[in-house]
XYZ file of C-alpha atoms in Angstrom:
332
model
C -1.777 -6.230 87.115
C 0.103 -4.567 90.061
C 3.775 -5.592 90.463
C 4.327 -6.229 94.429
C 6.771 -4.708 95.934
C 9.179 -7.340 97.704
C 9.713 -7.052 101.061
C 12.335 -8.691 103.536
C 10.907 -9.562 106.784
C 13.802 -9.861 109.283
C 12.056 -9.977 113.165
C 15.812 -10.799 114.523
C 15.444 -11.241 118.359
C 13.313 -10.286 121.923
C 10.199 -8.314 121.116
C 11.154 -8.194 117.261
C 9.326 -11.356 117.219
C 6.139 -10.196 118.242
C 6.116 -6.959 116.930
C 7.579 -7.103 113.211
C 5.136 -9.555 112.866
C 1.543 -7.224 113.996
C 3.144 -4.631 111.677
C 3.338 -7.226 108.825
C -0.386 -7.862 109.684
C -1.118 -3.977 109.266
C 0.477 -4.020 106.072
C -1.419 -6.824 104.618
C -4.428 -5.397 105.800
C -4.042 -2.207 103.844
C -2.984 -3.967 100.628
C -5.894 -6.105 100.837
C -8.324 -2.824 100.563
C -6.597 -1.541 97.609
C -6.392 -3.146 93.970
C -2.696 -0.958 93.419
C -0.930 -2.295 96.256
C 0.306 -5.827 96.876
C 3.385 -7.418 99.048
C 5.763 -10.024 98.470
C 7.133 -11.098 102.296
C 10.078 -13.372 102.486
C 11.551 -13.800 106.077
C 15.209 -13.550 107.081
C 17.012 -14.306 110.482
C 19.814 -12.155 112.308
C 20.736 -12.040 115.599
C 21.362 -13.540 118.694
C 20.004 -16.829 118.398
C 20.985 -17.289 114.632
C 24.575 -16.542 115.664
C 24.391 -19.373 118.701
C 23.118 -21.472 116.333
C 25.295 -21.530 113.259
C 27.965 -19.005 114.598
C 27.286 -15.863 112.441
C 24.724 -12.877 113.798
C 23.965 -11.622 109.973
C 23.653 -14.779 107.633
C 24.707 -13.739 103.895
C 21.189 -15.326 103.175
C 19.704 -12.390 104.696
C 22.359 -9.812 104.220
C 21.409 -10.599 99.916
C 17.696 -10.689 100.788
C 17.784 -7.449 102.244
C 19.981 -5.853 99.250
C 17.393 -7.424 96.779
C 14.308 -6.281 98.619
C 12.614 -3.153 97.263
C 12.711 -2.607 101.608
C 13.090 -3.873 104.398
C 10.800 -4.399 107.806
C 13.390 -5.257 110.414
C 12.671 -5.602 114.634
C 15.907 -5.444 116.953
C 18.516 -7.725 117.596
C 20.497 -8.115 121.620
C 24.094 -8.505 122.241
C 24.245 -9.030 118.663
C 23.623 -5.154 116.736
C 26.618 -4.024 116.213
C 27.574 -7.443 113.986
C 23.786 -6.963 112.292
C 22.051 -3.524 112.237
C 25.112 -1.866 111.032
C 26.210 -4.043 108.366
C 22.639 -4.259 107.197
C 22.748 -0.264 106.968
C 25.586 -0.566 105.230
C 24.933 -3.144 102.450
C 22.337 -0.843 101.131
C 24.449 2.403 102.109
C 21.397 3.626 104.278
C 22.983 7.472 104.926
C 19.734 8.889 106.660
C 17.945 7.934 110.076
C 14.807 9.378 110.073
C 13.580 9.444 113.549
C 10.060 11.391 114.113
C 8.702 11.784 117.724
C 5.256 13.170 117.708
C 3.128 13.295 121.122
C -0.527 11.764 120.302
C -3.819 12.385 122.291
C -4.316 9.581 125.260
C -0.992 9.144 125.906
C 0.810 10.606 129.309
C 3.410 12.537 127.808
C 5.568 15.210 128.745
C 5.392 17.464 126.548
C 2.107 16.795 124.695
C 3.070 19.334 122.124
C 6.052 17.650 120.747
C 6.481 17.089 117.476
C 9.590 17.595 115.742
C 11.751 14.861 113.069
C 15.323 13.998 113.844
C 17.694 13.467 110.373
C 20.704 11.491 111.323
C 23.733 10.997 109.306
C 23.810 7.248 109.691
C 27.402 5.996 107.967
C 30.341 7.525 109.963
C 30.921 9.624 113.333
C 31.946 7.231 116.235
C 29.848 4.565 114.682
C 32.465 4.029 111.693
C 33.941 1.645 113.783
C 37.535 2.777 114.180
C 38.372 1.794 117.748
C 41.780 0.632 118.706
C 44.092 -0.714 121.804
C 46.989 1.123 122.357
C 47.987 -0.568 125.755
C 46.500 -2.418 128.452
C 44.021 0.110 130.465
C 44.327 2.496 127.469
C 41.726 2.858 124.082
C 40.927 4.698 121.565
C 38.001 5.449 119.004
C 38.425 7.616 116.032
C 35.832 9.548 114.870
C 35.289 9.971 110.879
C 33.229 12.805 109.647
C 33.375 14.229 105.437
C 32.034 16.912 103.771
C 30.581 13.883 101.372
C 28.245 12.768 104.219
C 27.669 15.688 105.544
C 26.516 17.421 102.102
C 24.502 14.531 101.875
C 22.671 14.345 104.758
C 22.124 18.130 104.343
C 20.418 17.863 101.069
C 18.288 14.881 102.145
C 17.045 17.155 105.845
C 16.521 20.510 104.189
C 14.411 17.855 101.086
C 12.517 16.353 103.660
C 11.776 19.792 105.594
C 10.617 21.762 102.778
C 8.428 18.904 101.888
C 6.757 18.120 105.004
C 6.862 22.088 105.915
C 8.929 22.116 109.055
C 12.245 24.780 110.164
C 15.299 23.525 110.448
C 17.957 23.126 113.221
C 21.648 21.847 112.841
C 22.492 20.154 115.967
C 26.835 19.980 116.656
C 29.831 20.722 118.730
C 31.921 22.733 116.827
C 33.023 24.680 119.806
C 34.670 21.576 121.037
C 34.956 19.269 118.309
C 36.467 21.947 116.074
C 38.038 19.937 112.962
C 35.393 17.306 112.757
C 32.531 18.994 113.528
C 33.339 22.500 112.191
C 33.534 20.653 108.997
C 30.113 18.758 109.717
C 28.816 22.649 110.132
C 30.591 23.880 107.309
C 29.001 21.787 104.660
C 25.293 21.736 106.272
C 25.797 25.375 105.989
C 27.070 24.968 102.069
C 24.284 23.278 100.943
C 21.884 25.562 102.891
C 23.675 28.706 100.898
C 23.416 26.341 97.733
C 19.310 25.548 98.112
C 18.543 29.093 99.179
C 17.473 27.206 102.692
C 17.404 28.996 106.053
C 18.489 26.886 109.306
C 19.577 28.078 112.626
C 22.579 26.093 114.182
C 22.728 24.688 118.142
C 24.984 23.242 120.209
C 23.960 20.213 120.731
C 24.368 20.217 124.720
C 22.615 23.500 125.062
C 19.702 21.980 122.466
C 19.082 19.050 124.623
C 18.051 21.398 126.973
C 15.645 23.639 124.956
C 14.420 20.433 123.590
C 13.052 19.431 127.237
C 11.979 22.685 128.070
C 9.950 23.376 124.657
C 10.138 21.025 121.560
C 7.645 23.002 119.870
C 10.642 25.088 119.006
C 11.814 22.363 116.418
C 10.840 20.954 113.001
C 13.551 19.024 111.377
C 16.535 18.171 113.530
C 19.753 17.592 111.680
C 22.623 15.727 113.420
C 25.691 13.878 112.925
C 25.659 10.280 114.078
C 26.068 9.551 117.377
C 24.294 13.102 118.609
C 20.942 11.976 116.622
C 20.681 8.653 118.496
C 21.028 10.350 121.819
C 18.662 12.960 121.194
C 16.071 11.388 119.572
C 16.051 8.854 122.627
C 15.735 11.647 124.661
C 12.416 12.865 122.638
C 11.068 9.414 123.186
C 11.322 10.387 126.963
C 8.575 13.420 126.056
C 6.635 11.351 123.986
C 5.650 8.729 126.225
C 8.430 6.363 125.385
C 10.800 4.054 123.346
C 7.622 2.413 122.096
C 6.080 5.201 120.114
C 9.030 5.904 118.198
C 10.034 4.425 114.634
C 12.767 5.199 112.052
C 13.652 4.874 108.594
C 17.168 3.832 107.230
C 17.359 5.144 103.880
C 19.561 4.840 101.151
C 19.706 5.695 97.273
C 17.910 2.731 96.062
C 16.288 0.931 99.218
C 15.649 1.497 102.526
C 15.211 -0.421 106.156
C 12.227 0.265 108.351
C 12.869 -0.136 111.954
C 11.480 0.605 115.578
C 14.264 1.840 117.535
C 13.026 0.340 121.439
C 15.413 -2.688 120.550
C 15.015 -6.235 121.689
C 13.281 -5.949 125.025
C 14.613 -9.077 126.558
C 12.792 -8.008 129.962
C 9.475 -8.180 128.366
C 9.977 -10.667 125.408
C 7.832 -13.614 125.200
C 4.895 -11.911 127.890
C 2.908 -10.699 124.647
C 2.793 -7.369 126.068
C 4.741 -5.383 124.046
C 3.825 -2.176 122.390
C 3.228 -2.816 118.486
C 3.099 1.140 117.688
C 6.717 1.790 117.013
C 6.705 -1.299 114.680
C 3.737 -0.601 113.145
C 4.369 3.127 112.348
C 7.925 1.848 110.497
C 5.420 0.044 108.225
C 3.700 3.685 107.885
C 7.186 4.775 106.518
C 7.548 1.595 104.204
C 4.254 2.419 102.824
C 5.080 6.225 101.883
C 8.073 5.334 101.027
C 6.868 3.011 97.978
C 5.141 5.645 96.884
C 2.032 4.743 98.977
C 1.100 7.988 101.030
C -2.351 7.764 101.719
C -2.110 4.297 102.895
C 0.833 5.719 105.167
C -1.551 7.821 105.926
C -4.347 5.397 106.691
C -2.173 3.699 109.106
C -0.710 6.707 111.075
C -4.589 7.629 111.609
C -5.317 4.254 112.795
C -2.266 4.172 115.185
C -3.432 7.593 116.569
C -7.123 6.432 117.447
C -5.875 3.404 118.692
C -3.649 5.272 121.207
C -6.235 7.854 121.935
C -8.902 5.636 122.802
C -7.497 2.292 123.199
C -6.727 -0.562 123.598
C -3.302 0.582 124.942
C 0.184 -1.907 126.058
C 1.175 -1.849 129.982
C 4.144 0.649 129.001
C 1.151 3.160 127.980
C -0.624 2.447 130.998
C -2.708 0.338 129.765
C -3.313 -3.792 129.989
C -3.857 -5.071 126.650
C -1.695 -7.061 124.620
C 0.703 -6.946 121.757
C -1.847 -8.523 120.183
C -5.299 -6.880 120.754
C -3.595 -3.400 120.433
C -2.942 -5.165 116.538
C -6.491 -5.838 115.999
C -7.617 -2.866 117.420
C -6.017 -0.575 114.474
C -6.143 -2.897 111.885
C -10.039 -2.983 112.245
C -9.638 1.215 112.659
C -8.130 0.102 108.943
């Protein structure tokens, strides 16, 4: 009999609520077509209501359900992240963002050739949390970067390249940033030596700018922290949006699944939101428990959907969150 793999379910706030939930329905739809694959959901709450409610964003309920989950399917939180997405990457030491932005038929994008993977060092950078007060009117924020992390997220980008067959480009400011991110270079550029891996190295100012002009220029993207999240937002921008565009948090043992449009609040509640970002995180679950043709399945299902419809407002089109659900779960 097959042991299911247990899940945590945590839709957090705005649009979370309506999308976690269609990819949950994806998920059980491919599991139900295949004898070796079975899911155990259990829900969690974070966020902003949780925290009005009982005073605490990330409940220890949740932060252990996450930790014992085999993964996690997770929507977007408001005012709230800070005190929930990055604690949850934490507790299960997620060190990569995976961000892929891929252009698919029937969408209006702008650059319909696009299609290039962003890997993120997720733990330190400016997101380490090291900001300070020195006087009134005056701040600071440290920023932490180690050839640990680095090395790591190196060996995990040039992994995932060579196995998915794409080049490789370290994105940095050395130029400027010379101690932390001339070490950040320095240790990509180790473990590239030490794999016997070739990669070609960009500023990542003068990047963003080839980026717009041709992505078909990149494969695999590897950044440091803060410049991953900027650029892969700016890929969304090619692609046709926030709400194409999933991730993966992953760590040694487990890993969180996540769209990255966030919360919504403008659209929450209207039933309009785009599922696809959602959805294609479940894609990512699926391959990463060792399920890749159901990943497969899905991403096939997501890309007729989008070429022939039903499609959200933000797409163009008028259907809702969801019809554009049952649409590609009867493409299933």
């Amino acid at each position: 009999m097959t042991e299911p793999h247990e899940v945590a379910v945590v839709p957090g706030d705005g649009v979370g609520r309506e999308v976690v939930p269609a990819a949950q329905q994806v998920l059980e739809a491919v599991a139900d077509g295949r004898n070796t694959l079975e899911f155990e959901f259990t829900d969690g709450e974070a966020g902003d209501a949780v925290k009005e409610r009982t005073g605490t964003a990330l409940p220890q309920g949740t932060r252990e359900l996450v930790t014992g989950a085999d993964a996690t399917l997770f929507g977007a939180t408001g005012e709230t992240s800070v005190e929930v997405v990055i604690p949850l990457r934490r507790a299960i030491d997620a060190y990569a963002n995976v961000r892929p932005a891929r252009a698919y038929p029937g969408v209006d994008a702008l650059q319909p050739e696009t299609d290039l993977v962003f890997v993120r060092e997720n733990t330190e950078g400016v997101y380490a949390g090291h900001e300070a007060e020195l006087a009134p009117g005056v701040t600071t924020l440290t920023r932490v970067i180690t050839a640990e992390a680095s090395e790591r997220i190196a060996r995990f980008g040039f992994e995932y390249a060579a196995e998915h067959d794409y080049d490789v480009t370290v994105a940095h400011k050395a130029n400027v940033m010379r101690e932390t991110d001339g070490l950040f270079l320095e240790s990509v550029e180790r473990v590239a030596g030490e794999m016997g891996t070739e990669c070609e190295t960009a500023l990542m100012d003068a990047l963003a700018t080839r980026l717009v002009r041709d992505p078909a220029e990149f494969g695999v993207v590897i950044c440091p922290n803060l410049a991953g999240d900027v650029l892969s937002d700016l890929a969304a921008g090619l692609v046709g949006g926030l709400g194409l565009l999933a991730s993966a948090n992953v760590g040694p043992e487990r890993a969180l699944f996540e769209p990255v449009h966030g919360s919504a609040p403008d659209i929450a509640g209207e039933g309009i939101a785009n599922p696809t970002a959602a959805i294609l995180s479940g894609a990512h679950l699926l391959e990463y428990l060792g399920h890749e043709e159901a990943g497969v399945s899905v991403r096939e299902a997501v890309a007729e959907t989008l070429a022939e419809g039903p499609r959200t407002p933000d797409l163009g089109g008028e259907a809702g969150t969801e019809a554009v659900t049952t649409a590609i779960v009867e493409r299933l």
